[in-house]
mmCIF file of C-alpha atoms in Angstrom:
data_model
loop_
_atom_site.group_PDB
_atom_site.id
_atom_site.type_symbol
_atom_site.label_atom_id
_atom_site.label_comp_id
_atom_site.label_asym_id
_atom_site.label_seq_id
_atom_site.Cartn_x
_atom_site.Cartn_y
_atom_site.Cartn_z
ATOM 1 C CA UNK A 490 56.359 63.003 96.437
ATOM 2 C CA UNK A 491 53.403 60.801 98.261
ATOM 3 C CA UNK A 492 52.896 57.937 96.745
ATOM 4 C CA UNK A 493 49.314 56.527 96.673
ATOM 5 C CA UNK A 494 47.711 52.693 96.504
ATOM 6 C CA UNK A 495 44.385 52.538 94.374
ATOM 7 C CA UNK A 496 42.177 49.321 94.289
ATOM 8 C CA UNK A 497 39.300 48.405 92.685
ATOM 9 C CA UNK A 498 35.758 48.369 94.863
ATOM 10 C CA UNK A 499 33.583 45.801 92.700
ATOM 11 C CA UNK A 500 30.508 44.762 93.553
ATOM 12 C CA UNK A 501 30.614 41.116 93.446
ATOM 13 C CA UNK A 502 33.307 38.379 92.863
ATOM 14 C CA UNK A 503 33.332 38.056 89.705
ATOM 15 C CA UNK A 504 36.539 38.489 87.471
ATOM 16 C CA UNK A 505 38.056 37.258 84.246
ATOM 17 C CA UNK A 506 39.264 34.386 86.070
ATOM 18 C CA UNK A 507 35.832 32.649 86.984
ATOM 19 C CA UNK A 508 32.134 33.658 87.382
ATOM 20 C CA UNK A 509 30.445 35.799 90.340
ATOM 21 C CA UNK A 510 29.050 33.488 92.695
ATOM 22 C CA UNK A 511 26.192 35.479 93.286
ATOM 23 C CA UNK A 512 23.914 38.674 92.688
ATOM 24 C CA UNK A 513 25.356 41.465 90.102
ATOM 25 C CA UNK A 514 25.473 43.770 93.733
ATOM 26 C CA UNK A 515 26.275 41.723 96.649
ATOM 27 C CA UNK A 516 26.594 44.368 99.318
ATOM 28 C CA UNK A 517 28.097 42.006 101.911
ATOM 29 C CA UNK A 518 30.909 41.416 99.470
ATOM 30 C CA UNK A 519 31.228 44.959 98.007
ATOM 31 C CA UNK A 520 31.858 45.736 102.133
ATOM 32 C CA UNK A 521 34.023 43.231 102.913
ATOM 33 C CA UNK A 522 36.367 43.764 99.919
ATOM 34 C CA UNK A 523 36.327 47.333 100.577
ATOM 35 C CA UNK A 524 37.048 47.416 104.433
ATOM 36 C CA UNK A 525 39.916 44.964 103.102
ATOM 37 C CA UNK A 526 41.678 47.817 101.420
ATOM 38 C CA UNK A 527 41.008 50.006 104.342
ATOM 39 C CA UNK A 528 42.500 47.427 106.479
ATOM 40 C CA UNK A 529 45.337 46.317 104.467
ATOM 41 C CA UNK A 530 46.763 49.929 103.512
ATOM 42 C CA UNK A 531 45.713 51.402 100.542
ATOM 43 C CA UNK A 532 44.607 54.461 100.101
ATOM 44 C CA UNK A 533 41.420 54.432 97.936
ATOM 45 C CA UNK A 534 39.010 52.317 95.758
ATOM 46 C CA UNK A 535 37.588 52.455 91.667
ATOM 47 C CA UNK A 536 33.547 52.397 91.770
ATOM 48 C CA UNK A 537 33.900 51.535 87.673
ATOM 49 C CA UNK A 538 31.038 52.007 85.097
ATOM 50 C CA UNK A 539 29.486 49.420 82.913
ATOM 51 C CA UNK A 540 26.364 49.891 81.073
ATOM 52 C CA UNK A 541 24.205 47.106 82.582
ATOM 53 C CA UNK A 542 26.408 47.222 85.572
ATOM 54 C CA UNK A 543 25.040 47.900 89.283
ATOM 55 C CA UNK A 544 24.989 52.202 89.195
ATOM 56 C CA UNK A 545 28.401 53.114 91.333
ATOM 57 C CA UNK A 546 27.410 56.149 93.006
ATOM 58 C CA UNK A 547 25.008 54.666 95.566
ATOM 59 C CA UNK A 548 27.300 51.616 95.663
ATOM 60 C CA UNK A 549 30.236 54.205 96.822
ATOM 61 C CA UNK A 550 27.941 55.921 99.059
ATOM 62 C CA UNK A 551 27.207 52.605 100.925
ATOM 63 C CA UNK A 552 30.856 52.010 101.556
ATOM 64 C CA UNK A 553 31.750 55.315 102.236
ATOM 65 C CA UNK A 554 28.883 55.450 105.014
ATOM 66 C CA UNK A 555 30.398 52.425 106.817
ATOM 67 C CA UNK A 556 34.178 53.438 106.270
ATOM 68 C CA UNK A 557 35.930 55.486 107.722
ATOM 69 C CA UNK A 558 39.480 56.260 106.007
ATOM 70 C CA UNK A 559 39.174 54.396 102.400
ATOM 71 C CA UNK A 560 38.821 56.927 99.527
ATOM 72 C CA UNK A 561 36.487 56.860 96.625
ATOM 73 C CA UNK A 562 37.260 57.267 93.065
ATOM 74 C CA UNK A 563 33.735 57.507 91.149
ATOM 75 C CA UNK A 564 33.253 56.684 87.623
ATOM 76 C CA UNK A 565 30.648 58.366 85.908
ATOM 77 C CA UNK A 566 30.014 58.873 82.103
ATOM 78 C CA UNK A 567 28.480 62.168 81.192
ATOM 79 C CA UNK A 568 25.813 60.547 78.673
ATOM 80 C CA UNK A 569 23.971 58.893 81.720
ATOM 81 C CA UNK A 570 23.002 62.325 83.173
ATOM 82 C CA UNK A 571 22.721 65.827 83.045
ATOM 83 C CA UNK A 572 25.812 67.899 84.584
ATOM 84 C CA UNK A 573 23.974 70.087 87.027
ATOM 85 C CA UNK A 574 21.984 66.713 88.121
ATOM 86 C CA UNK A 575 25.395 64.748 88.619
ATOM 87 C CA UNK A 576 27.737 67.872 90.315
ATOM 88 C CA UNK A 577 24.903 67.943 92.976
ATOM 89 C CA UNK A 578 25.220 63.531 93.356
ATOM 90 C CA UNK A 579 29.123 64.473 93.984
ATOM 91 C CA UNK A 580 28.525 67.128 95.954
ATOM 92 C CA UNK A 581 26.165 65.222 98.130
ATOM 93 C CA UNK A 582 28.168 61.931 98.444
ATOM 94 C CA UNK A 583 31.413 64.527 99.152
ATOM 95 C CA UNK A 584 29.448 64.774 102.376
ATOM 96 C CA UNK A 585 28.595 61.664 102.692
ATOM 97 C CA UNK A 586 31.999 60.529 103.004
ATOM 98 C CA UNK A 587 33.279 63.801 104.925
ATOM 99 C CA UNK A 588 35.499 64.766 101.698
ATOM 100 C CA UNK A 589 36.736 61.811 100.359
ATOM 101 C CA UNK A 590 35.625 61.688 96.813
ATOM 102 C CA UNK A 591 37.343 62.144 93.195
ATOM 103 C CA UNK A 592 35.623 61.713 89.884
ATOM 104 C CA UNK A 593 36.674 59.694 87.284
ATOM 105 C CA UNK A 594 35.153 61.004 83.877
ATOM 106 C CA UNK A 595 34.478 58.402 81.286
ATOM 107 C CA UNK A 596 34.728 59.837 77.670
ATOM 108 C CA UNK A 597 33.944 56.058 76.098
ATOM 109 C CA UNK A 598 36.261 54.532 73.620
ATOM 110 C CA UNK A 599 33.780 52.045 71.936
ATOM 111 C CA UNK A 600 31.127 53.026 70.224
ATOM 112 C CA UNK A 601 29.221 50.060 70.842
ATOM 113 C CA UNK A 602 29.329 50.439 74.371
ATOM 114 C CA UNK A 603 28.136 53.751 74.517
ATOM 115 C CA UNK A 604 24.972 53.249 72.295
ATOM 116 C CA UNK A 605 23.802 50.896 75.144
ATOM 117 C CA UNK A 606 22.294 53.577 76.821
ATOM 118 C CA UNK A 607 21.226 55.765 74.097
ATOM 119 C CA UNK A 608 24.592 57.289 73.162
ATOM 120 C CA UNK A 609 25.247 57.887 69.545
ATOM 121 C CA UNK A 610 27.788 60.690 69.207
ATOM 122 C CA UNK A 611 31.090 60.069 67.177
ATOM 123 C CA UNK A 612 34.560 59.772 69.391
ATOM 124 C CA UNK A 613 35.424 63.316 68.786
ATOM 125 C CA UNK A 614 32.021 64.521 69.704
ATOM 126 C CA UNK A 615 32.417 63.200 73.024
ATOM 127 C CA UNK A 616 35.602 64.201 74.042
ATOM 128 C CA UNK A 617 34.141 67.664 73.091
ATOM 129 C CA UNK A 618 31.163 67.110 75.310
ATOM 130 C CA UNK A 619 33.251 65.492 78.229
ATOM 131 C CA UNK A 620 35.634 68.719 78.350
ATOM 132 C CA UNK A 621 32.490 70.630 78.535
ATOM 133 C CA UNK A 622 30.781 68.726 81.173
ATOM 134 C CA UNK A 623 33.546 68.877 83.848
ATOM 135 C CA UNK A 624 33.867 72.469 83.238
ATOM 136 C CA UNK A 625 30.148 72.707 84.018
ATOM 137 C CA UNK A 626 30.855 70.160 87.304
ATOM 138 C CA UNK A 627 33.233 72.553 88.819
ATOM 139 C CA UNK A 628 31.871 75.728 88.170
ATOM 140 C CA UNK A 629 28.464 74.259 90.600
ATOM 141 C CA UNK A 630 31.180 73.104 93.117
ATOM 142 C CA UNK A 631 32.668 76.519 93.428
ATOM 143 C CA UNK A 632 29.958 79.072 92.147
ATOM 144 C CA UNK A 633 27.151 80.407 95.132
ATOM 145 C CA UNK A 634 25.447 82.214 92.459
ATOM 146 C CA UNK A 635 22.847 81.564 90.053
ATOM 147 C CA UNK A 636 24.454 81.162 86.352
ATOM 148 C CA UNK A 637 23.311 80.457 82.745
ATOM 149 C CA UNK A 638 25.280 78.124 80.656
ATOM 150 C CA UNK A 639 25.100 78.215 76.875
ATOM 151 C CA UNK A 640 27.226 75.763 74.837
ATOM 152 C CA UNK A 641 27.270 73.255 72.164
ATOM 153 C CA UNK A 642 26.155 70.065 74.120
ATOM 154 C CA UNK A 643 24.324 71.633 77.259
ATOM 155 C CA UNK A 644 21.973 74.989 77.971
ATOM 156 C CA UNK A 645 20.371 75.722 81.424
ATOM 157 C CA UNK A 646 19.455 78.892 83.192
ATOM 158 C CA UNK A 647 19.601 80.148 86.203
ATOM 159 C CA UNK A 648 21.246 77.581 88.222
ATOM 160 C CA UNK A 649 22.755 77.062 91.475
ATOM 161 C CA UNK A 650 23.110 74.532 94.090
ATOM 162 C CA UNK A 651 21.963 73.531 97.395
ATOM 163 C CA UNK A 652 24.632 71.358 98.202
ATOM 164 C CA UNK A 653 28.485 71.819 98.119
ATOM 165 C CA UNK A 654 30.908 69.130 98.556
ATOM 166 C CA UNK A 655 33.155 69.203 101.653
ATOM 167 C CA UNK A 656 36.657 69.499 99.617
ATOM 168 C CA UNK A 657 37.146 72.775 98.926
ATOM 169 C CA UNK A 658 37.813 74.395 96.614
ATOM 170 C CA UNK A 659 36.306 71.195 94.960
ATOM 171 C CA UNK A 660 37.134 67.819 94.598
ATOM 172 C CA UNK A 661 39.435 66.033 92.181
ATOM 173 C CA UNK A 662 39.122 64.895 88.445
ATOM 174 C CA UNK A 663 39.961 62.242 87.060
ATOM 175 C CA UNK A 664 40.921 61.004 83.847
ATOM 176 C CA UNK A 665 42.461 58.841 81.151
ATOM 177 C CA UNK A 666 43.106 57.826 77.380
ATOM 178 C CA UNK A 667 45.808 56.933 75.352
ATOM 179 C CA UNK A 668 44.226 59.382 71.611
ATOM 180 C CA UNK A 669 45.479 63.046 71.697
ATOM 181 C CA UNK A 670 42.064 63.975 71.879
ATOM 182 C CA UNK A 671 42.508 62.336 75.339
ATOM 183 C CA UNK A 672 45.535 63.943 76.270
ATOM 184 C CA UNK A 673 44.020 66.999 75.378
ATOM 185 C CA UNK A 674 41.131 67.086 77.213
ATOM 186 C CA UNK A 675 42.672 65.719 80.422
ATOM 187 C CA UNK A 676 45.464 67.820 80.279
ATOM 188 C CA UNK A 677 43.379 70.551 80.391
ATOM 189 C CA UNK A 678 40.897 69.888 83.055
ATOM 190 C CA UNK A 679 41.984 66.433 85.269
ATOM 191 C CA UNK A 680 43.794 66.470 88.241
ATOM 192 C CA UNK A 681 44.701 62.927 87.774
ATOM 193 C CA UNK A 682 45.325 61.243 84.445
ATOM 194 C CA UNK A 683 44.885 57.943 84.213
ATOM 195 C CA UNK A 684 46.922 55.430 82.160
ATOM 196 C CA UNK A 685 47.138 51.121 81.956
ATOM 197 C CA UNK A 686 50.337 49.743 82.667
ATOM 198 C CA UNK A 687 52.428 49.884 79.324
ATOM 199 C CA UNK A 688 56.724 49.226 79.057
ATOM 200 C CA UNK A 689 58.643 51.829 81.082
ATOM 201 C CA UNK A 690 59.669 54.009 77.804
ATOM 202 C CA UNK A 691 55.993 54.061 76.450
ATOM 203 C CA UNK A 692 55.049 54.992 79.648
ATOM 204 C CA UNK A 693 57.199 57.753 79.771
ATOM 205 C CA UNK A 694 56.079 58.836 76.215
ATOM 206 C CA UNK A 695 52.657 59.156 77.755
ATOM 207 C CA UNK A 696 53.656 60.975 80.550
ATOM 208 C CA UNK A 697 55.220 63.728 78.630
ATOM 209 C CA UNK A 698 52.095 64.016 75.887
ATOM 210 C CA UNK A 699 50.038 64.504 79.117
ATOM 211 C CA UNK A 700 51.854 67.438 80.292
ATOM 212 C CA UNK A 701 52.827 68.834 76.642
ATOM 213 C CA UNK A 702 48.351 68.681 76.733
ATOM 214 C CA UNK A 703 48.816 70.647 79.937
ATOM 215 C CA UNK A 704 50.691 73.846 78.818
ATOM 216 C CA UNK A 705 49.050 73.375 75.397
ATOM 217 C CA UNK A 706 46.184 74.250 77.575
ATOM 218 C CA UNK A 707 47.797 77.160 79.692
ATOM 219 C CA UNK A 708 48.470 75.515 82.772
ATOM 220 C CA UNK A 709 51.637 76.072 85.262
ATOM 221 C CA UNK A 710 50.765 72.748 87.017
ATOM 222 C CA UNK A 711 50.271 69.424 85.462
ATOM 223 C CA UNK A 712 47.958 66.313 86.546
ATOM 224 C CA UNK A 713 49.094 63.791 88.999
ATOM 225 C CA UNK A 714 49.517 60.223 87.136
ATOM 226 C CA UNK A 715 48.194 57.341 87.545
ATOM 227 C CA UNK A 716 49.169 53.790 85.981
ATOM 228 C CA UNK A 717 46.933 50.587 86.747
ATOM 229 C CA UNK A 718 48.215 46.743 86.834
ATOM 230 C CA UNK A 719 46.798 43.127 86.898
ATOM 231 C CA UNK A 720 50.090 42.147 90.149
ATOM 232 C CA UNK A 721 50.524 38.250 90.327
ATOM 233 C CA UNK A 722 52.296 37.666 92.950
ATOM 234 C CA UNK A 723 53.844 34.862 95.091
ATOM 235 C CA UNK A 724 56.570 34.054 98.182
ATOM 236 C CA UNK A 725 58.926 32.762 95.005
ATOM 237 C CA UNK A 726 59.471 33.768 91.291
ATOM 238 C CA UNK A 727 58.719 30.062 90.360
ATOM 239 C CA UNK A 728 55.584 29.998 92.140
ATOM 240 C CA UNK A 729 54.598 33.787 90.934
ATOM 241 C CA UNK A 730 54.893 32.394 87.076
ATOM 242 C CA UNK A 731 52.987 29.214 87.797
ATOM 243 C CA UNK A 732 50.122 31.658 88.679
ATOM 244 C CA UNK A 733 50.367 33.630 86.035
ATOM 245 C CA UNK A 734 50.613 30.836 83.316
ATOM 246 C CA UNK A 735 47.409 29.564 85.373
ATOM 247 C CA UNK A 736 45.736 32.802 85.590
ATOM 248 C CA UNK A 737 45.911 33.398 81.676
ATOM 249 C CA UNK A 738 44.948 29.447 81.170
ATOM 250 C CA UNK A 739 41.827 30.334 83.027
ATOM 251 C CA UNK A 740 41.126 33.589 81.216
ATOM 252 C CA UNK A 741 41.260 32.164 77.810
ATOM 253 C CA UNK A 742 38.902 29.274 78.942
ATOM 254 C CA UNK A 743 35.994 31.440 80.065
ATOM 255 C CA UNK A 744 37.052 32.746 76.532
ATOM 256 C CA UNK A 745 36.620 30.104 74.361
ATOM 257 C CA UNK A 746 33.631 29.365 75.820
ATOM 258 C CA UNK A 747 31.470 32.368 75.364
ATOM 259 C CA UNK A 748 31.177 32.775 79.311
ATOM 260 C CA UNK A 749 30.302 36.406 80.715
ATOM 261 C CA UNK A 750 32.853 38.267 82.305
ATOM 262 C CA UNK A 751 33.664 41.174 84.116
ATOM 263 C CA UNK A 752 35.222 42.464 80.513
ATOM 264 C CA UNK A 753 32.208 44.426 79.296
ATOM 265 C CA UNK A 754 33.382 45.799 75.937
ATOM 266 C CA UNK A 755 34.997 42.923 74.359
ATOM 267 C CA UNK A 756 32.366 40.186 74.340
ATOM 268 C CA UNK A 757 32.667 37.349 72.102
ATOM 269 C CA UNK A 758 29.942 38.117 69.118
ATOM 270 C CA UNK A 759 30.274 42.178 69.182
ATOM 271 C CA UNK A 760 31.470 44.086 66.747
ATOM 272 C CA UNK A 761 34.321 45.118 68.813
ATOM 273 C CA UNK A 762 35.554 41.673 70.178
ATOM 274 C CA UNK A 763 37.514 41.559 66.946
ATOM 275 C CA UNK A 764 39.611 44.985 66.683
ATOM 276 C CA UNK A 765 38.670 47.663 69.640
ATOM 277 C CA UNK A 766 38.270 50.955 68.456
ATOM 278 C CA UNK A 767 39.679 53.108 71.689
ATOM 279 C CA UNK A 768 43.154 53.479 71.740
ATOM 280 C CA UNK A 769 44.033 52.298 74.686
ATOM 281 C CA UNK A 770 43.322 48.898 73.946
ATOM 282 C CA UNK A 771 45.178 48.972 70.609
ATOM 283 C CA UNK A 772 47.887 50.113 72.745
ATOM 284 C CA UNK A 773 48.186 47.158 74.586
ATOM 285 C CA UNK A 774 47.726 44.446 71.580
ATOM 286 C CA UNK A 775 50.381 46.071 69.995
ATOM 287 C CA UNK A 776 52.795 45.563 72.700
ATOM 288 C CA UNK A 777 51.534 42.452 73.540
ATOM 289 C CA UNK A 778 52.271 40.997 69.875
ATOM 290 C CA UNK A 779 55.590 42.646 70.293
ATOM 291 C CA UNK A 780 56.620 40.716 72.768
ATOM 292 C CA UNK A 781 55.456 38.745 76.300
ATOM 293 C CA UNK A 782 57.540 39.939 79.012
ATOM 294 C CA UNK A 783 58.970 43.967 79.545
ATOM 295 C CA UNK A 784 61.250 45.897 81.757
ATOM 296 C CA UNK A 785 61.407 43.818 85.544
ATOM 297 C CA UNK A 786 57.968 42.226 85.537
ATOM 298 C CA UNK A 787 55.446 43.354 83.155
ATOM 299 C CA UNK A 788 53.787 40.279 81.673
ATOM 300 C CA UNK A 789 51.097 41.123 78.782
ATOM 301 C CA UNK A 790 49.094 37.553 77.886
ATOM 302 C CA UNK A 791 47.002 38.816 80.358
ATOM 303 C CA UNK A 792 46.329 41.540 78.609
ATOM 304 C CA UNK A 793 46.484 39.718 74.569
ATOM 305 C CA UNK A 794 44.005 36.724 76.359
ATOM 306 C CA UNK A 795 41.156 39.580 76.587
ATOM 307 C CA UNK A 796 41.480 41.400 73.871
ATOM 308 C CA UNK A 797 43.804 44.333 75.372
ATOM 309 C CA UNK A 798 40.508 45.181 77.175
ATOM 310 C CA UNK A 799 40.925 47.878 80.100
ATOM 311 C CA UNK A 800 43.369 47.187 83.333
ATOM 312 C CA UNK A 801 44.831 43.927 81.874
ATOM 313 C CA UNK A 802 48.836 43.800 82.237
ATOM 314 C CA UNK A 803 50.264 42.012 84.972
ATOM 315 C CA UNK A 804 53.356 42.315 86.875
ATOM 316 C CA UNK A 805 55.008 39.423 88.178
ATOM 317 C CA UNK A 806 56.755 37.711 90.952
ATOM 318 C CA UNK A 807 57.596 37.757 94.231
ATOM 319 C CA UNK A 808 56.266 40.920 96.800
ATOM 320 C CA UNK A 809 60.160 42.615 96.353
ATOM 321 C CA UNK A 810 59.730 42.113 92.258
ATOM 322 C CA UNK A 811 56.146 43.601 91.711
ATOM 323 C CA UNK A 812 57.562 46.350 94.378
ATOM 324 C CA UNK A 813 60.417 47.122 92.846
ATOM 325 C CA UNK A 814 59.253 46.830 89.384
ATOM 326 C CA UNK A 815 56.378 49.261 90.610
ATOM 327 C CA UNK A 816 59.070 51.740 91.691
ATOM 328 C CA UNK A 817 60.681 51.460 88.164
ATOM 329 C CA UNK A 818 57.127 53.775 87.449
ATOM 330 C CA UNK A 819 57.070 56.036 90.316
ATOM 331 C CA UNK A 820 60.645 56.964 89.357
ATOM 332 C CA UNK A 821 59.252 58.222 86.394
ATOM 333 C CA UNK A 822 56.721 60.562 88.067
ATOM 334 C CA UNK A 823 53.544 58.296 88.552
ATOM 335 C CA UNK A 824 52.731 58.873 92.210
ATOM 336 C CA UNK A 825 49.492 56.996 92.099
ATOM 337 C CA UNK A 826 50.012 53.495 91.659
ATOM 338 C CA UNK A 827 46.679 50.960 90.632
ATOM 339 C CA UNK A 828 46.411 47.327 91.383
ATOM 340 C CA UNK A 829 43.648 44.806 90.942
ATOM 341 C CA UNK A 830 44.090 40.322 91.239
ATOM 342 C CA UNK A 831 41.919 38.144 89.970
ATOM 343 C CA UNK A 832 41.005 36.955 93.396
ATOM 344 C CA UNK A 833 39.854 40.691 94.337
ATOM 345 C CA UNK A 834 39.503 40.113 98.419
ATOM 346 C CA UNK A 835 42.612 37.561 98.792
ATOM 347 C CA UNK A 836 44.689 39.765 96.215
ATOM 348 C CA UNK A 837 43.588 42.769 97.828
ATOM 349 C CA UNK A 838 44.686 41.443 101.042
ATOM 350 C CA UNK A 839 48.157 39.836 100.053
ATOM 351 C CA UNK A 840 49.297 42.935 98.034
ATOM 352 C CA UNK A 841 48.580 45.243 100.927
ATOM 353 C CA UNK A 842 50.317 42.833 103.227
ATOM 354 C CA UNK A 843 53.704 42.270 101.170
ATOM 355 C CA UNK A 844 53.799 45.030 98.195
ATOM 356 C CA UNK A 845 52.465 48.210 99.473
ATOM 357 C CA UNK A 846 54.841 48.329 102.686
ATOM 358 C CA UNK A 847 57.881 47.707 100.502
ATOM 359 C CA UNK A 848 56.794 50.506 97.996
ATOM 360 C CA UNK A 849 56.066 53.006 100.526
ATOM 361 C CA UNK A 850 59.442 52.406 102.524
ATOM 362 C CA UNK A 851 61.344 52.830 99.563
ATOM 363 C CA UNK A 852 59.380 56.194 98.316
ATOM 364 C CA UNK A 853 60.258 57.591 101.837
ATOM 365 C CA UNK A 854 63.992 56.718 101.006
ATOM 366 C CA UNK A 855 63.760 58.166 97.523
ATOM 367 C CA UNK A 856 61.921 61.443 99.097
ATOM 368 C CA UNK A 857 64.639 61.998 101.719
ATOM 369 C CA UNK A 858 67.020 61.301 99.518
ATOM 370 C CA UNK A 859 66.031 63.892 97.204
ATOM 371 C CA UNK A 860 64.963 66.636 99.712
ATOM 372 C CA UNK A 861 68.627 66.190 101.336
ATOM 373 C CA UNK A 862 70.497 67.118 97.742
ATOM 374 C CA UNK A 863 67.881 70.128 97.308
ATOM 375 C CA UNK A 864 64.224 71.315 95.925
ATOM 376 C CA UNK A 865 65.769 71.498 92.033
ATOM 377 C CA UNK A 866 65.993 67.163 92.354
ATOM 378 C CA UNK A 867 62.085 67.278 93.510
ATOM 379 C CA UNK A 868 61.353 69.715 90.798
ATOM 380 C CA UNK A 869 62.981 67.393 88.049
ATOM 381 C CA UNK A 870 61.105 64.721 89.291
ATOM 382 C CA UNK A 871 57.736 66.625 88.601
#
């Protein structure tokens, strides 16, 4: 199966590591990082969500007007909007980028977080109201008729839209958690499912609650998955752990001293700095006190230094380790592989230089290896 390279599209250069050097959205930087994953091989970019963060759709559509190949993977959480206003945003920055958008649906896993902007519904209340949004989403992608919708979190009449995204029939949703209410809803309705880099076997646990979700929900296909990493790499192992040893030095620094950083829901002095409340997270402290190193190269003070907040494990070592150790995942199933330094533009560049050439040589290997000893291999694979 195609294997596929996701980065991360921020708009300054900023990261746990050390403080943004200027404004919140620098546009020269947010273009030259982004034509540096164009440039370097990999196939699309995360415009994330924060609450107080710049607002990623206009960000994407920026890029996407002055790129040509790169892909865009949107965040957007339904409490900022109202579905039939946000389906026609896609819709019109579909165009914008002739076709090259997915969605990324944020549920919210902290509580704190989402009362930032007004949002004071319980855990399970939003899951209910995300499932119920993205249904909405793709029914004014696909549907050239006015319709009424009447349902627990959203009523409208009489809608229908001017403007229809160039994918057709729609574009792609995305998704992730680590609850069952998250496998649940995203095994029902996401083309993607989104995880953060765990051990191989947990990872495979997840993988296998996702598409137990999907039949729950009467599907015959399942959603493509995803798994993100924090890749420290160098040209030798000794140099790769140096790095990484520095890397989480510099993290737990900014720390200690109460600095801002690009981790928005774990901030020293908030109620959930101490014990995160979305699973994820708790997912990744657990393993982390567990144990420091996993499998070929998964590293997790990385992740234990902030708190288990979002994309935080690392793989280490050289180019060939972080490849092969990122094979280790698609050889489970995960086709869509995500990867985001500390240095986002030199990072960026490096790992599409040395990593992503390796992985993709090796998936066409794997792929003709399988289609030579018949479709039943591909299928298990699935």
């Amino acid at each position: 199966m195609p294997v596929e390279f996701l980065g991360i599209a921020a708009t300054n250069d900023g990261s746990e590591t050390g403080p943004r050097s200027g404004a919140a959205f620098d546009k020269e930087y947010t273009l030259r990082l982004a034509r540096a994953h164009e440039d370097h091989g990999w196939d699309r970019v995360l415009f994330a969500y924060g609450s107080g963060s710049p607002d990623p759709a206009p960000a994407a559509a920026y890029i996407a007007a002055r790129l040509d190949r790169l892909r865009i993977l949107l965040a957007h959480r339904p409490n900022v909007s109202y579905p039939t206003y946000a389906a026609k945003t896609f819709a019109t920055l579909d165009q914008i980028s002739d076709g090259r958008l997915t969605v990324h649906f944020i549920t919210g896993g902290n509580d704190h977080e989402q009362q930032r902007e007004g949002d004071t519904l319980t855990k399970d209340e939003r899951y209910a109201r995300t499932r119920e949004y993205i249904r909405i989403v793709k029914k004014i992608w696909t549907t050239h008729e006015p319709f009424d919708h009447e349902g627990e979190h959203y009523r409208f009449h009489d809608f229908v839209s001017d403007v229809f995204p160039v994918q057709q029939p729609r574009p792609g949703v995305s998704f992730g958690g680590s609850s069952p209410a998250a496998y649940a809803a995203g095994g029902a309705e996401a083309d993607i499912y989104c995880l953060w880099g765990e051990p191989l076997e947990r990872t495979a646990e997840q993988i296998a609650a996702v598409k137990a979700a999907a039949a729950a929900a009467g599907r015959s296909d399942v959603p493509r998955i995803q798994v993100a990493f924090r890749p420290i790499i160098a040209p030798t192992e000794e140099l790769a752990w140096e790095k990484a040893h520095r890397t989480v030095d510099a993290i737990r620094v900014r720390k200690e001293r109460g600095e801002a950083t690009t981790v928005r829901h774990h901030r020293r002095g908030t109620p959930e700095a101490a014990s995160p409340q979305n699973a994820g997270s708790q997912r990744l402290i657990s393993i982390a006190e567990a144990g420091e190193r996993y499998d070929r190269a998964l590293w997790t003070p990385t992740a234990a230094a902030t708190g288990g907040a979002g994309n935080s494990n690392a793989l280490v070592g050289t180019p060939e380790t972080v490849a092969q150790a990122l094979l280790d995942y698609y050889d489970l199933g995960v086709d869509i592989l995500s990867a985001r330094g500390y240095d986002l533009l030199g990072d960026a560049i490096d790992f599409g230089r040395h990593v992503i050439p390796i992985v993709r040589e090796e998936v066409a290997k794997r792929d003709a290896e399988r289609a030579a000893r018949g479709p039943q291999t591909l299928a298990a694979v699935r």
